[in-house]
């Protein structure tokens, strides 16, 4: 294999990213100084420009957003996804339900044991600020999976014809010793091997290029690393030799790259960080001007009378020697400043509010406190309907570009490691489906539940006048729909076969009770007839002597 085509692809990805770098750098400066990597060497302490970053409202807003998305979408303290099947009829089978439940429990344990939740929270912060987040899920001997996060400036992305991210590129920095340890001395360049063998400058950094992309040259029948669906290649940047450090691959794309929303065919997203950037810049400037104003009020520029030629001081308790005959000599402010501090504070407060709203802080604070305040998903919908509608596409994008592939990747890693129970025979050839049952996902689904409730109430009212309308409504389906939207455990609902059996038994019991009642009525009638006297002009006399009129009753 020739390195040059990969170098060309790498360069084209870097060129496509270049137009985003200036905005990302501004976002780093004014919104999230602890993220983003654009200069320097990995491992160096990140620096903050405190002449420009003067208020922590933007970074606090990002923390609120990331915490809200973590608790609202992927809370480690509660189930947030549910495994199901594309064929809903099979979900009623007991072996299928038990298998899906066991697999889900094992996957939840893997997520808990690994660094998945820490990484996903950092990804949400990247998603809210730079509007693109990137993680990679790798195999781990101890914890099954290990998740690595990337910040803006560390990576480059490419998309396929469907607009989904399918290519990942980045620069890595290794010392000479680390490079040899990671890739083997036989695979490094002769220059690096010479430095290592001669023990000269082994701590010098070597820049390495890493590219993961679809393996178009693979031979599907071959089961080796070089013929996997996705190819992973490393090489030394600027190396004189046409040589790879490593060529390997992945069964599925290991990189998840959620984007807030995209424009056209761009591989990178735009969103709250971009939209809030002007307000964040304005906030820092307003805070700066406020302190400049306070400085001028508390320590104003002074004018010194030219008659003062001796010792002078503007310090507290200082003494200035002035001519005795000149009463106005000394120091005085160069100009008077009327600082309207309350108005300035109000303007700053309104700007802070705009920034928090841009990052959905009011909604996410409610999501974060849902357990403490007892707020239901329906109340969240009612109070923040507009924001929920705006977040709908975002939640869908996070599920399809981050959570779906993360669950698929983890499932496949566990499957290849033999950590999943054998599936029942009924699942042969069936496709799994992922349903999300997190508070934020349920809040989105509550729109559908509300419509079902409205329909049920309407039919109930109409049935009071037109009872036949109840024949139009399918209550069993409505229960299944609501249970699915709420993410209720399938163990709480009986299967269709069980329901049919219960109803059949109830119908048979009702029929037996009806027959028993009819039989008892017949017995009672017979008993009454048997106790009726003869020759008293009763109906029994007519039955006993057909065609004759009953005799008149005697005294």
Coordinates of C-alpha atoms in Angstrom, one line a residue:
X1 CA 0.0 0.0 0.0
X2 CA 1.1 3.5 -0.9
X3 CA 1.0 6.2 1.8
X4 CA 0.6 9.1 -0.6
X5 CA -3.2 8.7 -1.4
X6 CA -3.8 8.7 2.4
X7 CA -1.7 11.8 2.8
X8 CA -3.7 13.5 0.1
X9 CA -7.0 12.5 1.8
X10 CA -5.7 13.7 5.1
X11 CA -4.7 17.1 3.6
X12 CA -8.1 17.6 1.9
X13 CA -9.9 16.9 5.2
X14 CA -7.6 19.5 6.9
X15 CA -8.4 22.1 4.2
X16 CA -12.2 21.5 4.6
X17 CA -11.9 22.1 8.3
X18 CA -9.9 25.3 8.0
X19 CA -12.9 27.7 7.7
X20 CA -14.2 26.5 11.1
X21 CA -11.0 27.1 13.0
X22 CA -11.4 30.9 13.5
X23 CA -14.9 30.5 15.0
X24 CA -13.8 27.6 17.2
X25 CA -11.0 29.7 18.5
X26 CA -13.4 32.5 19.4
X27 CA -15.6 30.0 21.1
X28 CA -12.6 28.7 23.1
X29 CA -11.7 32.3 24.1
X30 CA -15.1 33.6 25.0
X31 CA -17.2 30.6 26.0
X32 CA -15.2 27.5 27.0
X33 CA -11.5 28.2 27.6
X34 CA -10.8 24.7 29.0
X35 CA -11.7 23.0 25.7
X36 CA -10.3 23.3 22.2
X37 CA -6.8 22.6 21.0
X38 CA -5.2 24.6 18.3
X39 CA -1.6 25.3 19.2
X40 CA 1.1 23.8 21.4
X41 CA 2.0 20.3 22.3
X42 CA -0.4 17.8 23.9
X43 CA 0.1 17.6 27.6
X44 CA 0.9 21.3 28.0
X45 CA -1.3 23.2 30.4
X46 CA -4.1 25.1 28.7
X47 CA -3.9 28.9 29.0
X48 CA -6.8 31.3 29.4
X49 CA -6.8 34.9 28.2
X50 CA -8.1 36.7 31.3
X51 CA -8.0 40.0 29.5
X52 CA -10.9 38.7 27.3
X53 CA -12.6 36.1 29.4
X54 CA -13.9 38.2 32.4
X55 CA -17.1 36.4 33.4
X56 CA -17.9 32.7 33.8
X57 CA -21.5 32.8 32.8
X58 CA -20.8 31.3 29.3
X59 CA -18.8 28.4 30.7
X60 CA -21.4 27.8 33.5
X61 CA -24.1 27.8 30.9
X62 CA -22.3 25.1 29.0
X63 CA -21.9 23.0 32.2
X64 CA -25.6 23.3 32.8
X65 CA -26.3 22.3 29.3
X66 CA -24.0 19.3 29.4
X67 CA -25.3 18.2 32.8
X68 CA -28.9 18.6 31.6
X69 CA -28.2 16.5 28.6
X70 CA -26.5 13.9 30.7
X71 CA -29.3 13.6 33.2
X72 CA -32.0 14.0 30.6
X73 CA -30.6 11.6 27.9
X74 CA -28.0 9.3 29.5
X75 CA -28.3 9.3 33.2
X76 CA -26.2 6.7 34.9
X77 CA -28.7 6.4 37.8
X78 CA -31.6 5.2 35.7
X79 CA -32.3 3.2 32.6
X80 CA -32.2 5.4 29.5
X81 CA -32.6 2.8 26.7
X82 CA -34.6 -0.3 26.0
X83 CA -33.8 -3.1 23.6
X84 CA -36.7 -4.3 21.4
X85 CA -37.4 -5.9 18.0
X86 CA -38.5 -4.5 14.7
X87 CA -41.2 -7.2 14.8
X88 CA -43.4 -6.3 17.7
X89 CA -45.3 -9.6 17.7
X90 CA -42.2 -11.4 18.9
X91 CA -42.0 -9.1 21.9
X92 CA -44.9 -11.0 23.6
X93 CA -42.8 -14.3 23.7
X94 CA -41.4 -15.0 27.1
X95 CA -37.9 -16.2 26.0
X96 CA -37.5 -13.1 23.8
X97 CA -38.4 -10.8 26.6
X98 CA -36.1 -12.5 29.1
X99 CA -33.2 -12.4 26.6
X100 CA -33.6 -8.7 25.8
X101 CA -33.8 -7.9 29.4
X102 CA -30.7 -9.8 30.3
X103 CA -28.7 -8.3 27.4
X104 CA -29.8 -4.8 28.5
X105 CA -28.7 -5.4 32.1
X106 CA -25.2 -6.6 30.9
X107 CA -24.8 -3.6 28.6
X108 CA -25.8 -1.2 31.4
X109 CA -23.2 -2.9 33.6
X110 CA -20.5 -2.3 31.0
X111 CA -21.4 1.3 30.6
X112 CA -21.3 1.8 34.4
X113 CA -17.9 0.1 34.7
X114 CA -16.2 1.9 31.9
X115 CA -15.6 5.7 31.5
X116 CA -18.6 6.0 29.2
X117 CA -20.6 8.5 31.3
X118 CA -17.6 10.8 31.9
X119 CA -16.8 10.8 28.2
X120 CA -20.4 11.3 27.1
X121 CA -20.7 14.4 29.5
X122 CA -17.6 15.9 27.9
X123 CA -19.0 15.2 24.5
X124 CA -22.2 17.1 25.4
X125 CA -20.1 20.1 26.4
X126 CA -18.3 20.0 23.0
X127 CA -21.7 19.6 21.3
X128 CA -23.2 22.6 23.0
X129 CA -20.2 24.9 22.5
X130 CA -18.4 23.9 19.3
X131 CA -21.6 22.2 18.1
X132 CA -19.7 19.0 17.2
X133 CA -18.7 16.3 19.6
X134 CA -16.4 13.3 18.9
X135 CA -15.7 10.2 20.9
X136 CA -14.2 6.8 19.9
X137 CA -15.1 3.5 21.6
X138 CA -12.2 1.1 21.8
X139 CA -11.8 -2.4 23.1
X140 CA -10.5 -2.7 26.7
X141 CA -9.2 -5.8 28.3
X142 CA -10.3 -4.8 31.9
X143 CA -13.5 -2.9 31.3
X144 CA -14.7 -4.3 27.9
X145 CA -14.8 -0.8 26.4
X146 CA -12.8 2.4 26.8
X147 CA -14.0 5.8 25.5
X148 CA -11.7 8.5 24.4
X149 CA -13.0 12.1 23.8
X150 CA -11.7 14.7 21.4
X151 CA -12.0 18.4 21.5
X152 CA -12.3 20.9 18.6
X153 CA -9.1 21.3 16.7
X154 CA -7.9 17.8 17.5
X155 CA -9.7 16.0 14.7
X156 CA -11.0 16.2 11.1
X157 CA -14.2 14.6 9.8
X158 CA -15.5 13.4 6.5
X159 CA -19.0 12.3 5.4
X160 CA -20.4 9.7 3.0
X161 CA -23.1 10.2 0.4
X162 CA -25.8 9.9 3.0
X163 CA -24.4 12.9 4.9
X164 CA -23.3 10.7 7.9
X165 CA -19.8 11.0 9.3
X166 CA -17.8 8.0 8.2
X167 CA -14.2 9.3 8.2
X168 CA -12.0 10.5 11.1
X169 CA -8.5 11.9 11.0
X170 CA -6.3 13.4 13.6
X171 CA -2.7 14.3 14.5
X172 CA -1.1 12.3 17.4
X173 CA 2.1 13.2 19.1
X174 CA 4.4 10.5 20.4
X175 CA 7.9 10.8 21.9
X176 CA 10.5 8.7 20.2
X177 CA 10.3 6.1 23.0
X178 CA 6.5 6.0 22.9
X179 CA 6.5 5.6 19.1
X180 CA 8.8 2.6 19.3
X181 CA 6.8 1.1 22.2
X182 CA 3.5 1.5 20.4
X183 CA 4.3 0.5 16.9
X184 CA 7.6 -1.5 17.1
X185 CA 11.0 -0.5 16.0
X186 CA 10.6 -2.4 12.8
X187 CA 7.8 -0.1 11.7
X188 CA 9.1 3.3 12.6
X189 CA 11.3 5.4 10.2
X190 CA 15.0 4.9 10.1
X191 CA 15.6 8.3 11.7
X192 CA 13.4 7.5 14.7
X193 CA 15.0 4.0 15.0
X194 CA 18.4 5.7 15.0
X195 CA 17.4 8.1 17.7
X196 CA 16.0 5.3 19.8
X197 CA 19.0 2.9 19.4
X198 CA 21.4 5.7 20.0
X199 CA 19.4 6.9 23.1
X200 CA 19.6 10.5 21.7
X201 CA 16.7 12.8 22.2
X202 CA 14.2 10.0 22.9
X203 CA 11.8 12.4 24.5
X204 CA 11.4 14.5 21.3
X205 CA 7.9 14.6 19.9
X206 CA 7.1 13.0 16.6
X207 CA 3.9 14.0 14.9
X208 CA 1.8 11.1 13.6
X209 CA -1.2 11.1 11.3
X210 CA -4.1 8.7 12.0
X211 CA -6.9 8.1 9.5
X212 CA -10.1 5.9 9.9
X213 CA -12.2 5.5 6.8
X214 CA -14.4 3.0 4.9
X215 CA -12.2 0.2 3.4
X216 CA -13.2 0.3 -0.2
X217 CA -10.4 -2.1 -1.2
X218 CA -11.5 -4.8 1.3
X219 CA -12.0 -8.5 0.3
X220 CA -15.2 -9.4 2.2
X221 CA -14.4 -13.1 2.4
X222 CA -11.1 -12.5 4.2
X223 CA -11.2 -12.3 8.0
X224 CA -8.2 -10.2 8.8
X225 CA -7.5 -6.7 10.1
X226 CA -6.6 -5.3 6.6
X227 CA -10.0 -6.4 5.2
X228 CA -12.4 -5.1 7.8
X229 CA -15.2 -2.7 6.8
X230 CA -13.3 0.3 8.2
X231 CA -9.6 0.8 7.7
X232 CA -7.3 2.4 10.3
X233 CA -3.8 3.6 9.2
X234 CA -1.0 5.4 11.0
X235 CA 2.1 7.1 9.5
X236 CA 4.7 9.6 10.5
X237 CA 4.0 13.1 9.2
X238 CA 6.7 14.3 6.8
X239 CA 8.5 10.9 6.9
X240 CA 10.8 10.5 4.0
X241 CA 10.0 6.8 3.7
X242 CA 6.8 5.5 2.1
X243 CA 5.9 3.5 5.1
X244 CA 3.0 2.9 7.4
X245 CA 3.4 2.6 11.2
X246 CA 0.3 0.3 11.4
X247 CA -2.6 -0.8 9.1
X248 CA -5.6 -2.3 10.9
X249 CA -9.3 -2.0 10.9
X250 CA -12.7 -2.1 12.7
X251 CA -15.8 -4.2 12.2
X252 CA -17.9 -1.1 12.6
X253 CA -17.1 2.6 12.6
X254 CA -15.8 3.2 16.1
X255 CA -16.2 7.0 16.1
X256 CA -19.4 8.8 17.1
X257 CA -19.6 12.4 15.9
X258 CA -22.9 14.0 16.9
X259 CA -23.7 17.5 15.5
X260 CA -26.2 20.0 16.8
X261 CA -27.4 20.6 13.3
X262 CA -25.7 20.8 9.9
X263 CA -25.9 23.1 6.9
X264 CA -25.7 21.5 3.5
X265 CA -23.0 18.7 3.2
X266 CA -20.8 20.1 6.0
X267 CA -19.2 17.5 8.3
X268 CA -19.3 19.9 11.2
X269 CA -22.3 21.3 13.1
X270 CA -23.5 24.8 14.1
X271 CA -25.8 25.6 17.0
X272 CA -25.9 27.3 20.4
X273 CA -22.2 28.1 20.7
X274 CA -22.2 29.9 17.4
X275 CA -25.4 31.7 18.1
X276 CA -24.4 32.8 21.6
X277 CA -20.9 34.0 20.6
X278 CA -21.9 37.6 19.9
X279 CA -23.6 37.9 23.3
X280 CA -20.7 36.3 25.0
X281 CA -18.3 38.7 23.4
X282 CA -20.6 41.6 24.4
X283 CA -20.8 40.3 28.0
X284 CA -17.0 40.3 28.4
X285 CA -16.7 43.8 26.9
X286 CA -19.5 45.1 29.2
X287 CA -17.8 43.7 32.3
X288 CA -14.5 45.2 31.2
X289 CA -16.1 48.6 30.6
X290 CA -17.9 48.4 34.0
X291 CA -14.6 47.9 35.8
X292 CA -12.9 50.6 33.8
X293 CA -15.7 52.9 34.8
X294 CA -15.4 51.9 38.5
X295 CA -11.6 52.5 38.3
X296 CA -12.2 56.0 37.0
X297 CA -14.7 56.8 39.7
X298 CA -12.6 55.3 42.6
X299 CA -9.2 56.4 41.2
X300 CA -9.9 59.1 38.6
X301 CA -7.3 60.7 36.4
X302 CA -6.1 63.8 38.2
X303 CA -5.0 67.3 37.2
X304 CA -2.1 68.8 39.2
X305 CA -1.9 72.6 39.7
X306 CA 1.4 73.9 38.1
X307 CA 2.0 76.0 41.2
X308 CA 2.8 72.8 43.2
X309 CA 6.5 72.3 42.9
X310 CA 7.2 70.5 46.1
X311 CA 6.3 67.0 47.4
X312 CA 2.9 65.7 46.3
X313 CA 1.0 62.5 46.9
X314 CA -2.3 61.0 45.8
X315 CA -2.2 58.1 48.3
X316 CA -4.5 57.9 51.3
X317 CA -3.0 60.1 54.0
X318 CA -0.5 61.5 51.7
X319 CA 0.7 65.1 52.0
X320 CA 1.0 67.6 49.2
X321 CA 3.0 70.9 49.7
X322 CA 1.1 73.8 48.1
X323 CA 1.7 77.6 48.0
X324 CA 0.0 79.3 51.0
X325 CA -1.5 82.1 48.9
X326 CA -3.3 79.8 46.4
X327 CA -6.3 78.2 47.9
X328 CA -7.3 76.2 44.7
X329 CA -3.9 74.7 44.2
X330 CA -3.5 70.9 44.5
X331 CA -5.1 68.0 42.7
X332 CA -8.5 67.7 41.2
X333 CA -10.2 65.1 38.9
X334 CA -9.6 65.7 35.2
X335 CA -13.3 65.2 34.6
X336 CA -16.4 64.1 36.5
X337 CA -17.9 60.6 35.8
X338 CA -21.5 59.8 36.6
X339 CA -21.5 56.0 36.7
X340 CA -25.0 54.6 36.4
X341 CA -24.1 51.3 38.1
X342 CA -27.7 50.0 38.4
X343 CA -28.3 50.4 34.7
X344 CA -25.0 48.8 33.8
X345 CA -25.8 45.8 36.1
X346 CA -29.3 45.5 34.5
X347 CA -27.8 45.5 31.0
X348 CA -25.2 42.9 32.0
X349 CA -28.0 40.8 33.7
X350 CA -30.1 40.8 30.5
X351 CA -27.1 39.7 28.5
X352 CA -26.4 36.9 30.9
X353 CA -30.1 35.9 30.6
X354 CA -29.8 35.8 26.8
X355 CA -26.7 33.6 27.0
X356 CA -28.4 31.2 29.4
X357 CA -31.5 31.0 27.2
X358 CA -29.3 30.4 24.1
X359 CA -28.0 27.3 25.9
X360 CA -31.4 26.1 27.1
X361 CA -30.5 26.5 30.7
X362 CA -34.0 27.0 32.0
X363 CA -35.2 23.8 30.4
X364 CA -32.1 21.8 31.4
X365 CA -32.3 23.1 35.0
X366 CA -35.8 21.7 35.1
X367 CA -34.6 18.4 33.6
X368 CA -31.8 18.2 36.2
X369 CA -34.1 18.8 39.1
X370 CA -36.9 16.5 37.9
X371 CA -36.3 14.0 40.7
X372 CA -36.1 16.7 43.4
X373 CA -39.0 18.9 42.4
X374 CA -41.4 16.1 41.3
X375 CA -41.9 17.8 37.9
X376 CA -43.4 15.4 35.4
X377 CA -42.6 15.1 31.7
X378 CA -46.0 16.5 30.9
X379 CA -45.3 19.6 33.0
X380 CA -42.0 20.1 31.2
X381 CA -43.9 19.9 27.9
X382 CA -46.5 22.4 29.0
X383 CA -44.0 24.9 30.5
X384 CA -41.4 24.6 27.7
X385 CA -43.3 23.5 24.7
X386 CA -41.5 25.9 22.4
X387 CA -38.1 24.8 23.5
X388 CA -39.0 21.1 23.4
X389 CA -40.1 21.6 19.8
X390 CA -36.7 23.3 19.0
X391 CA -34.9 20.5 20.8
X392 CA -36.8 17.7 19.0
X393 CA -34.4 17.6 16.0
X394 CA -31.4 17.9 18.3
X395 CA -32.5 15.0 20.5
X396 CA -33.2 12.9 17.4
X397 CA -29.7 13.8 16.0
X398 CA -28.0 12.8 19.3
X399 CA -29.8 9.5 19.3
X400 CA -29.0 8.7 15.7
X401 CA -25.4 10.0 15.6
X402 CA -24.2 9.3 19.1
X403 CA -26.3 6.9 21.2
X404 CA -27.4 4.5 18.4
X405 CA -23.9 3.8 17.2
X406 CA -22.5 3.7 20.7
X407 CA -25.0 1.0 21.7
X408 CA -24.4 -0.9 18.5
X409 CA -20.6 -0.7 18.9
X410 CA -20.8 -1.8 22.6
X411 CA -23.2 -4.6 21.7
X412 CA -20.9 -5.9 19.0
X413 CA -17.8 -5.7 21.2
X414 CA -19.6 -7.7 23.9
X415 CA -20.9 -10.2 21.3
X416 CA -17.4 -10.8 19.9
X417 CA -16.1 -11.2 23.5
X418 CA -18.7 -13.9 24.3
X419 CA -20.3 -11.8 27.0
X420 CA -23.9 -12.1 25.7
X421 CA -26.3 -15.0 26.3
X422 CA -27.2 -17.2 23.4
X423 CA -30.3 -15.8 21.7
X424 CA -33.5 -17.8 21.6
X425 CA -34.5 -19.6 18.4
X426 CA -37.3 -17.0 17.8
X427 CA -34.7 -14.3 17.2
X428 CA -33.0 -15.9 14.3
X429 CA -32.9 -13.4 11.4
X430 CA -34.6 -10.6 13.5
X431 CA -33.3 -7.1 13.8
X432 CA -32.9 -5.4 17.2
X433 CA -34.5 -2.0 17.8
X434 CA -33.4 0.7 20.4
X435 CA -36.0 2.7 22.2
X436 CA -35.0 5.6 24.4
X437 CA -36.7 6.0 27.8
X438 CA -34.7 8.9 29.3
X439 CA -36.7 11.8 30.8
X440 CA -35.9 14.0 27.8
X441 CA -36.8 11.3 25.3
X442 CA -40.1 10.7 27.2
X443 CA -40.8 14.4 27.3
X444 CA -40.6 14.4 23.5
X445 CA -42.9 11.4 23.3
X446 CA -45.4 13.0 25.7
X447 CA -46.7 14.9 22.8
X448 CA -48.0 11.6 21.4
X449 CA -49.4 10.6 24.8
X450 CA -51.2 13.9 25.1
X451 CA -52.9 13.3 21.8
X452 CA -54.0 9.7 22.9
X453 CA -55.4 11.2 26.2
X454 CA -57.3 13.8 24.2
X455 CA -58.7 11.2 21.9
X456 CA -59.8 9.0 24.8
X457 CA -61.6 11.8 26.5
X458 CA -63.3 12.8 23.3
X459 CA -64.6 9.3 22.7
X460 CA -65.7 8.9 26.3
X461 CA -67.8 12.1 26.1
X462 CA -69.2 11.1 22.7
X463 CA -70.1 7.6 23.9
X464 CA -72.5 9.2 26.5
X465 CA -74.7 10.2 23.5
X466 CA -73.7 7.6 20.9
X467 CA -72.6 4.4 22.7
X468 CA -71.8 2.6 19.4
X469 CA -68.7 4.9 18.9
X470 CA -66.8 2.8 21.5
X471 CA -66.7 0.1 18.8
X472 CA -64.3 2.4 16.9
X473 CA -61.7 2.6 19.7
X474 CA -59.0 0.0 20.3
X475 CA -58.1 0.3 24.0
X476 CA -55.5 -2.5 23.9
X477 CA -53.5 -0.7 21.2
X478 CA -53.7 2.6 23.1
X479 CA -52.3 0.9 26.2
X480 CA -49.4 -0.6 24.2
X481 CA -48.7 2.7 22.5
X482 CA -48.6 4.6 25.8
X483 CA -46.5 1.9 27.5
X484 CA -44.0 2.1 24.6
X485 CA -43.8 5.9 24.8
X486 CA -43.3 5.8 28.5
X487 CA -40.7 3.1 28.2
X488 CA -42.5 0.8 30.6
X489 CA -41.0 -2.5 31.3
X490 CA -42.6 -5.3 29.2
X491 CA -42.9 -7.3 32.4
X492 CA -45.7 -5.0 33.6
X493 CA -48.0 -5.8 30.7
X494 CA -49.5 -9.2 29.8
X495 CA -49.0 -10.6 26.4
X496 CA -51.8 -10.7 23.8
X497 CA -52.1 -14.5 24.3
X498 CA -52.4 -14.1 28.1
X499 CA -55.0 -11.4 27.7
X500 CA -56.9 -13.6 25.2
X501 CA -56.8 -16.5 27.6
X502 CA -58.0 -14.4 30.6
X503 CA -60.8 -13.0 28.5
X504 CA -61.8 -16.4 27.3
X505 CA -61.9 -17.7 30.9
X506 CA -63.9 -14.7 32.0
X507 CA -66.4 -15.2 29.2
X508 CA -66.7 -18.9 30.0
X509 CA -67.2 -18.1 33.7
X510 CA -69.9 -15.5 32.8
X511 CA -71.6 -18.0 30.6
X512 CA -71.6 -20.6 33.3
X513 CA -72.9 -18.1 35.8
X514 CA -75.7 -17.2 33.4
X515 CA -76.6 -20.8 32.8
X516 CA -76.6 -21.5 36.5
X517 CA -78.9 -18.5 37.0
X518 CA -81.3 -19.8 34.3
X519 CA -81.3 -23.2 35.9
X520 CA -82.0 -21.8 39.3
X521 CA -84.9 -19.8 37.8
X522 CA -86.3 -23.0 36.3
X523 CA -86.0 -24.7 39.7
X524 CA -87.7 -21.9 41.5
X525 CA -90.5 -21.9 38.9
X526 CA -91.0 -25.6 39.3
X527 CA -91.0 -25.4 43.1
X528 CA -93.6 -22.6 42.9
X529 CA -95.8 -24.7 40.7
X530 CA -95.4 -27.7 42.9
X531 CA -96.6 -25.8 45.9
X532 CA -99.7 -24.4 44.1
X533 CA -103.0 -26.0 45.3
X534 CA -105.4 -27.9 42.9
X535 CA -109.1 -27.2 42.2
X536 CA -108.7 -23.6 43.2
X537 CA -109.1 -22.0 39.8
X538 CA -105.3 -21.5 39.5
X539 CA -103.2 -21.6 36.4
X540 CA -102.0 -25.0 37.4
X541 CA -105.6 -26.4 37.1
X542 CA -105.6 -25.2 33.4
X543 CA -102.4 -27.0 32.8
X544 CA -103.6 -30.2 34.4
X545 CA -107.0 -30.1 32.5
X546 CA -106.5 -28.7 29.1
X547 CA -109.7 -27.4 27.4
X548 CA -111.7 -27.1 30.6
X549 CA -112.4 -23.9 32.5
X550 CA -111.1 -23.9 36.0
X551 CA -113.6 -24.6 38.7
X552 CA -114.7 -21.6 40.7
X553 CA -112.8 -21.3 43.9
X554 CA -114.7 -22.3 47.0
X555 CA -114.9 -20.5 50.3

